[in-house]
Amino acid sequence: MSDEKTEPATPKKRKKAREDGQVARSADLVSSVVLLGLFVGTPASLPQIGSTLTSFFMKCFAVMPTKAGPEKLGEMAGDLFRNIGQLTMTPMLTAMGLGVAVNILQVGLSYTPKLLEAKGSRIDPLQGFKRLFTPRAFLEIFKGLIKVALVAYAGWDYLSKHAEDCMRLVLTSPTQIAGEVGKMTHELGMKMVGTLFTIAVLDYAWQRYQHEKSMKMTKQEVKDEMRDAEGNPEIRQRIRQRQREFSRRRMMSEVPKATVVITNPTHFAVALVYKPGQPGAPRVIAKGQDRIALRIREIARKNHVPVLENPPLARALFAQAELGDEIPADLYRAVAEVLALLWRMGSVPLSPQPLTTTAFPTEPQSSESQSSTETESETH
């Protein structure tokens, strides 16, 4: 089951296949659109082309008695080809533009220099002979025979329905014959090219289906590609380790700015900063456990930052507060008591208001809780 190609192709595989020239494209669609453009655009120029040819032959008949030399005849022929070229330029350019547009619609703007590289296998007669007898080659031959048969049938069907019209042309004048033959030729061509266009559309749908089928991947191939895109696991682990070390060093550099460090005393340490008079509650600027907690305590003592042991508060702050965040509202009271103790000890600057839970922003309290808070404030 793991070897079955059930997963759609990833963008990386599609890009590589496109660079190698592996795209869904139908050459018959391009040729049929070009022929349709010619058959649609050429009839508008046919009357002018006919008058140009008539004028050329009249000039030829006029100069024949004069025994004009090759120079004169060459000049007349040059004028003829130049005039016809000018008349057919528009339908030719239109057909070429349609061919380019169809190619772009099929595969987009794509440049594949790999297909231009010289490879010995491409000119090796033995390799070429082997390619003639592959299942794909036989399938292409079979498809070509079917296309020829369907286009030929479309032409035969048209001629069989207009056989009587062709017979009646014998009884008409030469000018009428030319007009009718031109009209029937145009209708015959349009029917055959229309059949070819229908076949080409179906062929393009088949080519696209086959291309998508060949591009599918197994689950293991998708996993391998994702692993390659993400890089070596050891390198990723090393990058994450470096990121953690950088974050830890940055956190340790904030410890000297702390107002107090609350410890477990050995397993947890949380550093808080609080500036009285400024809006907001105390903020966590560093926290850690075990060796990191020990390092936080060492830096704090080295920089004369108060270190207080309060195991329940240390555990609650470590679990509920993230770095850079303000302390949770349910811990306001406990932290306020710690700060009040430090204020009485002279370890923090004098606060412009009593250090209680009302010193931090909280949600509106009920009248009973508010009165009890005011009582506690007066007590402090």
Tab-separated table of C-alpha atoms in Angstrom:
chain	number	residue	atom	x	y	z
A	1	MET	CA	0.000	0.000	0.000
A	2	SER	CA	2.901	2.353	0.721
A	3	ASP	CA	4.091	2.007	-2.905
A	4	GLU	CA	0.774	3.115	-4.400
A	5	LYS	CA	0.800	6.601	-5.896
A	6	THR	CA	-2.286	8.072	-4.287
A	7	GLU	CA	-1.101	11.550	-3.275
A	8	PRO	CA	-1.289	14.608	-5.572
A	9	ALA	CA	1.998	16.061	-6.728
A	10	THR	CA	3.612	18.644	-4.486
A	11	PRO	CA	4.510	22.121	-5.818
A	12	LYS	CA	8.192	21.158	-5.733
A	13	LYS	CA	7.667	18.129	-7.984
A	14	ARG	CA	5.463	20.129	-10.359
A	15	LYS	CA	8.134	22.796	-10.634
A	16	LYS	CA	10.862	20.235	-11.357
A	17	ALA	CA	8.690	18.479	-13.952
A	18	ARG	CA	8.009	21.811	-15.624
A	19	GLU	CA	11.737	22.571	-15.746
A	20	ASP	CA	12.279	19.171	-17.393
A	21	GLY	CA	9.585	19.922	-20.005
A	22	GLN	CA	7.050	17.456	-18.594
A	23	VAL	CA	3.758	19.292	-19.171
A	24	ALA	CA	0.294	18.413	-20.435
A	25	ARG	CA	0.232	19.587	-24.050
A	26	SER	CA	-1.547	18.562	-27.261
A	27	ALA	CA	0.201	19.389	-30.543
A	28	ASP	CA	-3.013	18.595	-32.446
A	29	LEU	CA	-4.836	21.345	-30.566
A	30	VAL	CA	-2.302	23.922	-31.748
A	31	SER	CA	-2.374	22.786	-35.390
A	32	SER	CA	-6.176	22.605	-35.494
A	33	VAL	CA	-6.529	26.130	-34.075
A	34	VAL	CA	-4.000	27.447	-36.608
A	35	LEU	CA	-5.913	25.813	-39.479
A	36	LEU	CA	-9.185	27.189	-38.148
A	37	GLY	CA	-7.657	30.650	-38.082
A	38	LEU	CA	-6.524	30.285	-41.695
A	39	PHE	CA	-9.888	28.990	-42.924
A	40	VAL	CA	-11.763	31.744	-41.091
A	41	GLY	CA	-9.478	34.617	-42.082
A	42	THR	CA	-8.487	33.687	-45.633
A	43	PRO	CA	-11.934	33.919	-47.365
A	44	ALA	CA	-12.053	37.642	-46.675
A	45	SER	CA	-8.897	38.068	-48.788
A	46	LEU	CA	-9.855	35.673	-51.605
A	47	PRO	CA	-11.673	38.269	-53.808
A	48	GLN	CA	-8.674	40.589	-53.688
A	49	ILE	CA	-6.310	37.698	-54.364
A	50	GLY	CA	-8.452	36.680	-57.349
A	51	SER	CA	-8.455	40.182	-58.795
A	52	THR	CA	-4.674	40.372	-58.303
A	53	LEU	CA	-4.168	37.102	-60.199
A	54	THR	CA	-6.538	38.255	-62.959
A	55	SER	CA	-4.621	41.514	-63.311
A	56	PHE	CA	-1.323	39.605	-63.465
A	57	PHE	CA	-2.470	37.300	-66.258
A	58	MET	CA	-3.951	40.222	-68.213
A	59	LYS	CA	-0.594	41.984	-68.017
A	60	CYS	CA	1.116	38.801	-69.179
A	61	PHE	CA	-1.147	38.534	-72.196
A	62	ALA	CA	-0.620	42.245	-72.937
A	63	VAL	CA	3.175	42.005	-72.993
A	64	MET	CA	3.370	38.725	-74.929
A	65	PRO	CA	3.140	40.427	-78.400
A	66	THR	CA	5.887	42.835	-77.408
A	67	LYS	CA	8.269	39.953	-76.729
A	68	ALA	CA	9.252	41.359	-73.335
A	69	GLY	CA	12.494	40.088	-71.849
A	70	PRO	CA	13.041	38.127	-68.634
A	71	GLU	CA	13.589	41.346	-66.679
A	72	LYS	CA	10.055	42.541	-67.385
A	73	LEU	CA	8.486	39.188	-66.585
A	74	GLY	CA	10.540	38.935	-63.371
A	75	GLU	CA	9.373	42.400	-62.314
A	76	MET	CA	5.763	41.420	-62.937
A	77	ALA	CA	6.146	38.190	-60.971
A	78	GLY	CA	7.740	40.112	-58.096
A	79	ASP	CA	4.796	42.504	-57.988
A	80	LEU	CA	2.434	39.528	-57.966
A	81	PHE	CA	4.085	37.771	-55.023
A	82	ARG	CA	4.413	41.048	-53.129
A	83	ASN	CA	0.718	41.852	-53.513
A	84	ILE	CA	-0.375	38.345	-52.572
A	85	GLY	CA	1.961	38.425	-49.572
A	86	GLN	CA	0.414	41.668	-48.369
A	87	LEU	CA	-3.092	40.218	-48.762
A	88	THR	CA	-2.292	36.976	-46.922
A	89	MET	CA	-0.174	38.558	-44.196
A	90	THR	CA	-3.119	39.377	-41.943
A	91	PRO	CA	-4.649	35.847	-41.881
A	92	MET	CA	-1.173	34.306	-41.529
A	93	LEU	CA	-0.251	36.516	-38.577
A	94	THR	CA	-3.653	35.841	-37.023
A	95	ALA	CA	-3.122	32.092	-37.318
A	96	MET	CA	0.365	32.368	-35.814
A	97	GLY	CA	-0.964	34.456	-32.931
A	98	LEU	CA	-3.676	31.874	-32.261
A	99	GLY	CA	-1.068	29.108	-32.201
A	100	VAL	CA	1.066	30.984	-29.675
A	101	ALA	CA	-1.999	31.798	-27.554
A	102	VAL	CA	-3.106	28.150	-27.445
A	103	ASN	CA	0.387	27.057	-26.410
A	104	ILE	CA	0.416	29.617	-23.582
A	105	LEU	CA	-3.057	28.554	-22.450
A	106	GLN	CA	-1.925	24.924	-22.312
A	107	VAL	CA	1.400	25.230	-20.494
A	108	GLY	CA	1.829	28.932	-19.705
A	109	LEU	CA	5.053	30.832	-20.285
A	110	SER	CA	7.710	28.167	-19.939
A	111	TYR	CA	11.384	28.106	-20.903
A	112	THR	CA	13.068	24.699	-20.644
A	113	PRO	CA	16.756	24.930	-21.594
A	114	LYS	CA	17.244	21.298	-20.542
A	115	LEU	CA	15.450	20.190	-23.689
A	116	LEU	CA	18.084	21.988	-25.770
A	117	GLU	CA	21.008	20.245	-24.116
A	118	ALA	CA	22.988	17.893	-26.348
A	119	LYS	CA	22.543	14.294	-25.232
A	120	GLY	CA	23.964	11.237	-26.926
A	121	SER	CA	20.821	9.209	-26.208
A	122	ARG	CA	18.791	11.527	-28.443
A	123	ILE	CA	20.906	10.855	-31.535
A	124	ASP	CA	21.749	7.246	-30.724
A	125	PRO	CA	20.125	5.087	-33.480
A	126	LEU	CA	19.774	2.114	-31.149
A	127	GLN	CA	17.948	4.172	-28.509
A	128	GLY	CA	15.734	5.700	-31.190
A	129	PHE	CA	14.906	2.251	-32.556
A	130	LYS	CA	13.967	1.081	-29.064
A	131	ARG	CA	11.662	4.070	-28.584
A	132	LEU	CA	9.734	3.038	-31.715
A	133	PHE	CA	8.591	-0.193	-30.058
A	134	THR	CA	7.460	1.064	-26.671
A	135	PRO	CA	3.798	0.816	-25.537
A	136	ARG	CA	3.544	4.586	-25.664
A	137	ALA	CA	4.747	4.655	-29.288
A	138	PHE	CA	2.150	2.061	-30.323
A	139	LEU	CA	-0.536	4.044	-28.501
A	140	GLU	CA	0.447	7.221	-30.365
A	141	ILE	CA	0.348	5.357	-33.711
A	142	PHE	CA	-3.088	4.005	-32.886
A	143	LYS	CA	-4.322	7.463	-31.911
A	144	GLY	CA	-2.926	8.923	-35.147
A	145	LEU	CA	-4.734	6.330	-37.256
A	146	ILE	CA	-7.997	7.085	-35.481
A	147	LYS	CA	-7.551	10.824	-36.083
A	148	VAL	CA	-6.848	10.328	-39.785
A	149	ALA	CA	-9.854	8.012	-40.129
A	150	LEU	CA	-12.232	10.450	-38.405
A	151	VAL	CA	-11.030	13.466	-40.405
A	152	ALA	CA	-11.224	11.494	-43.650
A	153	TYR	CA	-14.726	10.330	-42.787
A	154	ALA	CA	-15.802	13.931	-42.174
A	155	GLY	CA	-14.497	14.908	-45.658
A	156	TRP	CA	-16.100	11.895	-47.352
A	157	ASP	CA	-19.418	12.589	-45.619
A	158	TYR	CA	-19.434	16.178	-46.916
A	159	LEU	CA	-18.522	15.191	-50.491
A	160	SER	CA	-21.097	12.414	-50.598
A	161	LYS	CA	-23.828	14.865	-49.576
A	162	HIS	CA	-22.749	17.410	-52.244
A	163	ALA	CA	-21.986	15.007	-55.101
A	164	GLU	CA	-25.008	16.176	-57.094
A	165	ASP	CA	-23.991	19.812	-56.625
A	166	CYS	CA	-20.559	18.990	-58.074
A	167	MET	CA	-22.178	17.334	-61.110
A	168	ARG	CA	-24.382	20.368	-61.779
A	169	LEU	CA	-21.297	22.610	-61.936
A	170	VAL	CA	-20.537	21.187	-65.396
A	171	LEU	CA	-23.572	23.024	-66.781
A	172	THR	CA	-22.595	26.413	-65.315
A	173	SER	CA	-20.238	29.106	-66.563
A	174	PRO	CA	-16.506	29.123	-65.613
A	175	THR	CA	-16.941	32.100	-63.301
A	176	GLN	CA	-19.745	30.361	-61.418
A	177	ILE	CA	-17.703	27.178	-61.233
A	178	ALA	CA	-14.817	29.047	-59.590
A	179	GLY	CA	-17.104	30.626	-57.006
A	180	GLU	CA	-18.927	27.389	-56.169
A	181	VAL	CA	-15.725	25.360	-56.004
A	182	GLY	CA	-14.205	27.931	-53.667
A	183	LYS	CA	-17.282	27.903	-51.451
A	184	MET	CA	-17.427	24.099	-51.285
A	185	THR	CA	-13.707	23.863	-50.655
A	186	HIS	CA	-14.029	26.265	-47.753
A	187	GLU	CA	-16.960	24.336	-46.248
A	188	LEU	CA	-15.125	21.030	-46.687
A	189	GLY	CA	-12.034	22.413	-45.006
A	190	MET	CA	-14.018	23.885	-42.137
A	191	LYS	CA	-15.766	20.552	-41.501
A	192	MET	CA	-12.527	18.551	-41.557
A	193	VAL	CA	-10.667	21.075	-39.401
A	194	GLY	CA	-13.632	21.260	-37.015
A	195	THR	CA	-13.470	17.491	-36.620
A	196	LEU	CA	-9.733	17.709	-36.008
A	197	PHE	CA	-10.311	20.436	-33.403
A	198	THR	CA	-12.853	18.275	-31.538
A	199	ILE	CA	-10.409	15.374	-31.521
A	200	ALA	CA	-7.623	17.712	-30.333
A	201	VAL	CA	-9.720	18.943	-27.380
A	202	LEU	CA	-10.352	15.351	-26.322
A	203	ASP	CA	-6.663	14.581	-26.822
A	204	TYR	CA	-5.678	17.504	-24.581
A	205	ALA	CA	-8.054	16.265	-21.867
A	206	TRP	CA	-6.456	12.814	-22.156
A	207	GLN	CA	-2.936	14.264	-22.047
A	208	ARG	CA	-3.817	16.246	-18.926
A	209	TYR	CA	-5.291	13.177	-17.259
A	210	GLN	CA	-2.210	11.104	-18.077
A	211	HIS	CA	0.095	13.886	-16.864
A	212	GLU	CA	-1.706	14.221	-13.525
A	213	LYS	CA	-1.665	10.453	-13.125
A	214	SER	CA	2.073	10.250	-13.790
A	215	MET	CA	2.733	13.120	-11.367
A	216	LYS	CA	1.102	11.405	-8.382
A	217	MET	CA	3.346	10.452	-5.485
A	218	THR	CA	3.418	7.802	-2.800
A	219	LYS	CA	2.964	8.742	0.855
A	220	GLN	CA	6.615	7.927	1.480
A	221	GLU	CA	7.754	10.258	-1.325
A	222	VAL	CA	5.704	13.092	0.190
A	223	LYS	CA	7.240	12.451	3.622
A	224	ASP	CA	10.761	12.325	2.170
A	225	GLU	CA	10.216	15.602	0.328
A	226	MET	CA	8.873	17.305	3.449
A	227	ARG	CA	11.857	16.053	5.429
A	228	ASP	CA	14.261	17.348	2.789
A	229	ALA	CA	12.476	20.696	2.696
A	230	GLU	CA	12.624	21.080	6.471
A	231	GLY	CA	16.268	20.054	6.599
A	232	ASN	CA	18.257	17.590	8.657
A	233	PRO	CA	16.611	16.789	12.039
A	234	GLU	CA	19.933	17.249	13.832
A	235	ILE	CA	20.375	20.678	12.277
A	236	ARG	CA	16.827	21.661	13.248
A	237	GLN	CA	17.443	20.490	16.811
A	238	ARG	CA	20.664	22.498	16.942
A	239	ILE	CA	18.872	25.611	15.663
A	240	ARG	CA	16.147	25.245	18.296
A	241	GLN	CA	18.809	24.786	20.982
A	242	ARG	CA	20.540	27.979	19.854
A	243	GLN	CA	17.216	29.815	19.927
A	244	ARG	CA	16.531	28.615	23.464
A	245	GLU	CA	20.007	29.679	24.585
A	246	PHE	CA	19.543	33.124	23.067
A	247	SER	CA	16.133	33.489	24.710
A	248	ARG	CA	17.580	32.359	28.047
A	249	ARG	CA	20.457	34.847	27.872
A	250	ARG	CA	18.057	37.642	27.020
A	251	MET	CA	15.846	36.640	29.951
A	252	MET	CA	18.809	36.556	32.351
A	253	SER	CA	19.812	40.054	31.263
A	254	GLU	CA	16.432	41.302	32.552
A	255	VAL	CA	16.861	39.870	36.075
A	256	PRO	CA	18.934	42.846	37.413
A	257	LYS	CA	15.964	45.114	36.539
A	258	ALA	CA	13.559	43.039	38.685
A	259	THR	CA	11.788	44.419	41.743
A	260	VAL	CA	11.653	41.064	43.508
A	261	VAL	CA	12.416	37.394	42.845
A	262	ILE	CA	9.964	34.921	44.387
A	263	THR	CA	11.330	31.393	44.924
A	264	ASN	CA	10.148	27.923	45.889
A	265	PRO	CA	12.974	28.079	47.323
A	266	THR	CA	14.923	25.550	45.199
A	267	HIS	CA	12.760	24.369	42.300
A	268	PHE	CA	11.140	27.584	41.005
A	269	ALA	CA	12.104	31.238	40.672
A	270	VAL	CA	10.022	34.056	39.167
A	271	ALA	CA	11.322	37.626	38.724
A	272	LEU	CA	8.752	40.440	38.830
A	273	VAL	CA	9.116	44.100	37.974
A	274	TYR	CA	6.762	46.774	39.260
A	275	LYS	CA	7.097	50.544	39.153
A	276	PRO	CA	4.703	52.323	41.518
A	277	GLY	CA	2.684	55.076	39.933
A	278	GLN	CA	2.730	53.553	36.451
A	279	PRO	CA	-0.372	51.845	35.026
A	280	GLY	CA	-0.515	48.080	34.933
A	281	ALA	CA	0.142	45.210	37.276
A	282	PRO	CA	3.548	43.661	38.059
A	283	ARG	CA	5.054	41.926	35.068
A	284	VAL	CA	7.026	38.660	34.797
A	285	ILE	CA	10.434	39.306	33.249
A	286	ALA	CA	12.137	35.976	34.062
A	287	LYS	CA	11.195	32.556	35.334
A	288	GLY	CA	12.701	29.092	35.494
A	289	GLN	CA	13.075	25.908	37.448
A	290	ASP	CA	15.945	23.864	38.809
A	291	ARG	CA	19.246	25.080	37.304
A	292	ILE	CA	17.659	28.106	35.632
A	293	ALA	CA	15.969	29.026	38.918
A	294	LEU	CA	19.317	28.752	40.701
A	295	ARG	CA	20.912	31.021	38.079
A	296	ILE	CA	18.106	33.595	38.473
A	297	ARG	CA	18.671	33.661	42.265
A	298	GLU	CA	22.438	34.072	41.815
A	299	ILE	CA	22.046	37.004	39.408
A	300	ALA	CA	19.430	38.599	41.681
A	301	ARG	CA	21.646	38.414	44.791
A	302	LYS	CA	24.642	39.660	42.798
A	303	ASN	CA	22.644	42.728	41.723
A	304	HIS	CA	21.025	43.274	45.167
A	305	VAL	CA	17.532	42.282	43.997
A	306	PRO	CA	15.357	41.085	46.914
A	307	VAL	CA	14.771	37.301	46.912
A	308	LEU	CA	11.761	36.112	48.931
A	309	GLU	CA	10.666	32.536	49.543
A	310	ASN	CA	6.971	31.942	48.943
A	311	PRO	CA	6.517	28.399	47.530
A	312	PRO	CA	2.748	28.574	46.758
A	313	LEU	CA	3.063	31.946	45.034
A	314	ALA	CA	6.211	30.891	43.136
A	315	ARG	CA	4.516	27.756	41.814
A	316	ALA	CA	1.350	29.669	40.848
A	317	LEU	CA	3.282	32.403	39.031
A	318	PHE	CA	5.437	29.860	37.178
A	319	ALA	CA	2.383	27.906	36.026
A	320	GLN	CA	-0.018	30.757	35.185
A	321	ALA	CA	2.126	33.676	33.935
A	322	GLU	CA	4.204	33.811	30.747
A	323	LEU	CA	7.299	35.917	30.142
A	324	GLY	CA	6.416	39.546	29.479
A	325	ASP	CA	2.834	39.156	30.722
A	326	GLU	CA	1.258	40.834	33.719
A	327	ILE	CA	0.451	38.598	36.665
A	328	PRO	CA	-3.026	36.979	36.677
A	329	ALA	CA	-5.785	38.828	38.499
A	330	ASP	CA	-6.256	36.031	41.045
A	331	LEU	CA	-2.666	36.569	42.237
A	332	TYR	CA	-2.947	40.350	42.748
A	333	ARG	CA	-3.527	40.051	46.505
A	334	ALA	CA	-0.594	37.724	47.161
A	335	VAL	CA	1.826	39.811	45.068
A	336	ALA	CA	0.567	43.031	46.685
A	337	GLU	CA	1.375	41.585	50.117
A	338	VAL	CA	4.914	40.759	48.953
A	339	LEU	CA	5.452	44.253	47.551
A	340	ALA	CA	4.001	45.815	50.715
A	341	LEU	CA	6.453	43.795	52.790
A	342	LEU	CA	9.362	44.975	50.625
A	343	TRP	CA	8.108	48.574	50.918
A	344	ARG	CA	8.076	48.345	54.699
A	345	MET	CA	11.582	46.883	54.554
A	346	GLY	CA	12.694	49.761	52.336
A	347	SER	CA	13.619	47.456	49.461
A	348	VAL	CA	11.318	49.211	46.967
A	349	PRO	CA	10.650	52.934	46.410
A	350	LEU	CA	7.800	54.601	48.271
A	351	SER	CA	4.496	53.924	46.478
A	352	PRO	CA	2.153	56.901	45.882
A	353	GLN	CA	-0.714	54.691	47.059
A	354	PRO	CA	-0.994	51.752	49.486
A	355	LEU	CA	0.281	48.488	47.977
A	356	THR	CA	-2.905	46.438	47.964
A	357	THR	CA	-4.954	44.732	45.308
A	358	THR	CA	-6.473	48.105	44.485
A	359	ALA	CA	-3.080	49.323	43.297
A	360	PHE	CA	-3.425	47.054	40.215
A	361	PRO	CA	-6.160	47.254	37.536
A	362	THR	CA	-8.925	44.816	38.363
A	363	GLU	CA	-12.494	44.218	37.344
A	364	PRO	CA	-15.278	46.083	39.218
A	365	GLN	CA	-15.828	44.542	42.658
A	366	SER	CA	-18.991	44.101	44.641
A	367	SER	CA	-19.785	46.493	47.493
A	368	GLU	CA	-18.837	43.943	50.195
A	369	SER	CA	-15.484	43.071	48.607
A	370	GLN	CA	-14.801	46.760	47.975
A	371	SER	CA	-15.460	47.660	51.613
A	372	SER	CA	-13.246	44.804	52.819
A	373	THR	CA	-10.491	45.966	50.460
A	374	GLU	CA	-10.708	49.512	51.785
A	375	THR	CA	-10.482	48.144	55.333
A	376	GLU	CA	-7.357	46.180	54.437
A	377	SER	CA	-5.902	49.293	52.783
A	378	GLU	CA	-6.418	51.297	55.964
A	379	THR	CA	-4.813	48.506	57.961
A	380	HIS	CA	-1.750	48.546	55.749
